[in-house]
Structure formats: structure tokens, C-alpha cells
GROMACS .gro file of C-alpha atoms in nm:
model
  189
    1MET     CA    1  10.112   6.853   7.800
    2GLY     CA    2  10.014   6.811   8.169
    3THR     CA    3   9.840   7.087   8.358
    4ASP     CA    4  10.160   7.184   8.541
    5ALA     CA    5  10.388   7.185   8.237
    6VAL     CA    6  10.542   7.516   8.142
    7ASP     CA    7  10.400   7.651   7.815
    8PHE     CA    8  10.657   7.902   7.690
    9ALA     CA    9  10.411   8.043   7.434
   10HIS     CA   10  10.187   8.164   7.721
   11PRO     CA   11  10.294   8.496   7.884
   12LEU     CA   12  10.322   8.328   8.225
   13GLY     CA   13  10.513   8.036   8.074
   14ALA     CA   14  10.767   8.280   7.935
   15LEU     CA   15  10.843   8.364   8.297
   16GLY     CA   16  10.883   7.996   8.380
   17LEU     CA   17  10.544   7.973   8.552
   18PRO     CA   18  10.306   7.687   8.470
   19ALA     CA   19   9.987   7.867   8.364
   20GLN     CA   20   9.748   7.617   8.525
   21SER     CA   21   9.935   7.625   8.858
   22PHE     CA   22   9.930   8.002   8.860
   23LEU     CA   23   9.560   8.017   8.776
   24ARG     CA   24   9.488   7.769   9.057
   25GLN     CA   25   9.686   7.994   9.292
   26LEU     CA   26   9.508   8.305   9.169
   27ASN     CA   27   9.163   8.149   9.192
   28GLY     CA   28   9.253   7.938   9.491
   29GLY     CA   29   9.060   7.653   9.642
   30ARG     CA   30   8.772   7.686   9.886
   31ARG     CA   31   9.005   7.741  10.179
   32PHE     CA   32   9.184   8.023   9.993
   33GLU     CA   33   8.850   8.175   9.890
   34ARG     CA   34   8.741   8.186  10.256
   35TYR     CA   35   9.071   8.357  10.344
   36LEU     CA   36   9.037   8.595  10.052
   37HIS     CA   37   8.699   8.722  10.166
   38ARG     CA   38   8.787   8.745  10.536
   39ARG     CA   39   8.743   9.119  10.584
   40GLY     CA   40   8.615   9.323  10.871
   41PRO     CA   41   8.306   9.536  10.814
   42THR     CA   42   8.499   9.861  10.855
   43GLN     CA   43   8.791   9.783  10.625
   44LYS     CA   44   8.808  10.021  10.332
   45VAL     CA   45   8.970   9.967   9.996
   46MET     CA   46   9.340  10.043  10.018
   47LYS     CA   47   9.545  10.186   9.734
   48VAL     CA   48   9.856   9.984   9.652
   49LEU     CA   49  10.125  10.131   9.429
   50ILE     CA   50  10.290   9.876   9.199
   51ALA     CA   51  10.626   9.982   9.053
   52GLU     CA   52  10.713   9.717   8.796
   53ASP     CA   53  10.869   9.755   8.450
   54ASN     CA   54  10.765   9.412   8.317
   55PRO     CA   55  10.419   9.441   8.150
   56VAL     CA   56  10.332   9.077   8.224
   57PHE     CA   57  10.401   9.120   8.597
   58GLN     CA   58  10.219   9.457   8.593
   59SER     CA   59   9.907   9.297   8.451
   60MET     CA   60   9.930   8.991   8.677
   61LEU     CA   61   9.973   9.201   8.994
   62GLN     CA   62   9.698   9.443   8.894
   63THR     CA   63   9.455   9.155   8.831
   64MET     CA   64   9.537   8.985   9.161
   65LEU     CA   65   9.513   9.302   9.368
   66ARG     CA   66   9.177   9.397   9.217
   67LYS     CA   67   9.045   9.046   9.281
   68TRP     CA   68   9.162   9.073   9.642
   69GLY     CA   69   8.982   9.404   9.697
   70TYR     CA   70   9.272   9.648   9.665
   71ASP     CA   71   9.292   9.955   9.440
   72PRO     CA   72   9.613   9.902   9.238
   73VAL     CA   73   9.802  10.204   9.102
   74VAL     CA   74  10.047  10.079   8.837
   75THR     CA   75  10.369  10.256   8.739
   76ARG     CA   76  10.632  10.130   8.497
   77ASP     CA   77  10.951  10.269   8.653
   78GLY     CA   78  11.095  10.424   8.966
   79VAL     CA   79  11.059  10.784   8.848
   80GLN     CA   80  10.688  10.737   8.776
   81ALA     CA   81  10.645  10.561   9.111
   82TRP     CA   82  10.814  10.845   9.298
   83ASP     CA   83  10.605  11.109   9.117
   84ARG     CA   84  10.284  10.922   9.199
   85LEU     CA   85  10.382  10.876   9.564
   86THR     CA   86  10.457  11.246   9.609
   87GLN     CA   87  10.127  11.344   9.443
   88ASP     CA   88   9.896  11.100   9.622
   89PRO     CA   89   9.926  11.088  10.004
   90GLY     CA   90   9.657  10.816  10.009
   91ILE     CA   91   9.908  10.556   9.887
   92ARG     CA   92  10.051  10.392  10.198
   93LEU     CA   93  10.127  10.040  10.069
   94VAL     CA   94  10.390   9.997   9.795
   95ILE     CA   95  10.519   9.700   9.594
   96LEU     CA   96  10.857   9.781   9.437
   97ASP     CA   97  11.057   9.589   9.182
   98TRP     CA   98  11.431   9.637   9.236
   99MET     CA   99  11.556   9.662   8.878
  100MET     CA  100  11.369   9.934   8.691
  101PRO     CA  101  11.475  10.206   8.447
  102GLY     CA  102  11.523  10.563   8.569
  103MET     CA  103  11.527  10.501   8.943
  104ASP     CA  104  11.559  10.154   9.093
  105GLY     CA  105  11.348  10.020   9.378
  106ILE     CA  106  11.622  10.068   9.636
  107GLU     CA  107  11.649  10.439   9.553
  108VAL     CA  108  11.269  10.478   9.566
  109CYS     CA  109  11.267  10.305   9.905
  110ASN     CA  110  11.546  10.529  10.036
  111ARG     CA  111  11.356  10.838   9.921
  112ILE     CA  112  11.033  10.718  10.083
  113ARG     CA  113  11.213  10.677  10.416
  114GLY     CA  114  11.399  11.006  10.381
  115GLU     CA  115  11.122  11.230  10.251
  116LEU     CA  116  10.773  11.080  10.277
  117ASP     CA  117  10.759  10.917  10.619
  118ALA     CA  118  10.698  11.256  10.781
  119ARG     CA  119  10.346  11.262  10.632
  120GLY     CA  120  10.261  10.908  10.748
  121TYR     CA  121  10.426  10.570  10.735
  122THR     CA  122  10.443  10.392  10.400
  123TYR     CA  123  10.472  10.013  10.405
  124VAL     CA  124  10.720   9.900  10.139
  125MET     CA  125  10.745   9.549   9.996
  126MET     CA  126  11.027   9.463   9.756
  127LEU     CA  127  10.911   9.209   9.494
  128THR     CA  128  11.215   9.117   9.291
  129ALA     CA  129  11.408   8.846   9.111
  130ARG     CA  130  11.715   8.924   9.323
  131THR     CA  131  11.742   8.631   9.563
  132ALA     CA  132  12.086   8.658   9.722
  133SER     CA  133  12.109   8.711  10.098
  134MET     CA  134  12.309   9.030  10.050
  135ASP     CA  135  12.037   9.165   9.818
  136LYS     CA  136  11.775   9.102  10.086
  137LEU     CA  137  11.992   9.276  10.345
  138GLU     CA  138  12.041   9.573  10.113
  139GLY     CA  139  11.664   9.593  10.060
  140PHE     CA  140  11.593   9.590  10.433
  141GLU     CA  141  11.870   9.842  10.502
  142ALA     CA  142  11.716  10.074  10.241
  143GLY     CA  143  11.397  10.065  10.449
  144ALA     CA  144  11.188   9.784  10.298
  145ASP     CA  145  10.940   9.628  10.540
  146ASP     CA  146  10.910   9.304  10.346
  147TYR     CA  147  11.096   9.121  10.069
  148LEU     CA  148  10.947   8.863   9.835
  149THR     CA  149  11.126   8.699   9.542
  150LYS     CA  150  10.997   8.615   9.193
  151PRO     CA  151  10.846   8.385   9.100
  152PHE     CA  152  10.616   8.423   9.399
  153ASN     CA  153  10.322   8.236   9.548
  154ALA     CA  154   9.997   8.432   9.517
  155HIS     CA  155   9.874   8.316   9.860
  156GLU     CA  156  10.194   8.437  10.022
  157LEU     CA  157  10.172   8.775   9.848
  158LEU     CA  158   9.816   8.821   9.974
  159ALA     CA  159   9.914   8.723  10.329
  160ARG     CA  160  10.202   8.972  10.324
  161LEU     CA  161   9.981   9.249  10.184
  162ARG     CA  162   9.725   9.183  10.455
  163ALA     CA  163  10.000   9.195  10.720
  164GLY     CA  164  10.119   9.530  10.585
  165GLN     CA  165   9.764   9.661  10.581
  166ARG     CA  166   9.706   9.550  10.943
  167ILE     CA  167  10.025   9.727  11.052
  168LEU     CA  168   9.921  10.049  10.877
  169GLU     CA  169   9.571  10.030  11.025
  170LYS     CA  170   9.708   9.973  11.376
  171MET     CA  171   9.946  10.266  11.337
  172GLY     CA  172   9.656  10.486  11.231
  173GLU     CA  173   9.701  10.853  11.293
  174HIS     CA  174   9.871  10.802  11.632
  175GLN     CA  175  10.217  10.732  11.507
  176GLU     CA  176  10.550  10.862  11.617
  177PRO     CA  177  10.862  10.849  11.401
  178LEU     CA  178  11.057  10.529  11.450
  179PRO     CA  179  11.414  10.561  11.576
  180PRO     CA  180  11.682  10.471  11.322
  181ILE     CA  181  11.788  10.108  11.319
  182GLN     CA  182  12.147  10.043  11.417
  183PHE     CA  183  12.319   9.770  11.220
  184TYR     CA  184  12.619   9.595  11.369
  185SER     CA  185  12.864   9.370  11.196
  186CYS     CA  186  12.967   9.054  11.367
  187PHE     CA  187  13.216   8.799  11.255
  188ILE     CA  188  13.217   8.442  11.371
  189SER     CA  189  13.553   8.278  11.356
   0.00000   0.00000   0.00000
């Protein structure tokens, strides 16, 4: 079996991911390692809430985030995620799966925008298997700041997390509520 063949006996292979390719992504080459360790001297460790019901993805995300210098907080469903968010105001960066038991990612996102943004902005990334354009639109309309589909590229996830972190750091304590976004329908005939 070649190094990029899918081994369905391996937990990552069961998801259709070649284990060796994923491990190369996770460990990265020299260029990725330089990017990984590019941090300013004043950057502190940021908590990232992971709301994911699949134990394999939970473990994979937790491992990656720790390696990248984040403090992952793992929850297994939307209800647990919401409880943790309301209890810990230090969580400002969130990765939500869409399809979870109890409360789905869209409902969690709606609640964040409706109830938690008053205490400080929370950057929300949807990480889901739902790939249709209408799904992406629904995620953004619910208030997601970013949308990434599974299976995902580890380098891209890191870049998107770093972008979210930069936005939150720039906003700092001097933030004003954002005006609601107006969506317009247009038909091309």
C-alpha cells in the first residue's frame, strides 16, 4: 500500500483520509514549521472551543490546536458547547460542527450572535461536511465568520484560525456592536 492510500482500518482512513498525507499536513514541512512558529512576543495562548460530536475529529482537532499553541476546549454537542460558552467569557474563538445532537451548530451560532456578542465578539468558524452553496449561505446568515468543509487541509485550518485570532486581537476592548447585515435577493434572468 502506498503512503497516500486510504487505510480504512485506521481511524483517519475510516473518514476517507490517507493517514500519511494527514500526518504530513499535521507535521508539515520546513516551510509549514516556520509558519507554525511565527508568533509575536506578546501573543498569549487563546482558548478555542471545539463543538464536534465525532470522537475522531475531536481528538484530531484537539491534537492540532495544542500543537499550534492554542488551548482547545472540547465539547461533544451543541448543548455542551452553549453551556461552556456562557460559563467561560474567555472563549472568543469557536469551531462548530453543523450536525450535532441536542443543538446544532447553526442554532449555537444564532444564540452566540443574539446573546453573547454583548460581552465581546466571538469569532465563529463552521467546520462541517455540508458542502452545498445554500448550506454555506445559511451558515453565514446565522452569523458564522468563516466556513470550512470536511475533509479539511490542516494548513488552511491554521491560517483561518490565525486570521480569526488577528481580528479578535485588533478588535480588542475598543469594539462597538456591528450593524445588522442586510441580505438582498437578486435574480438574473
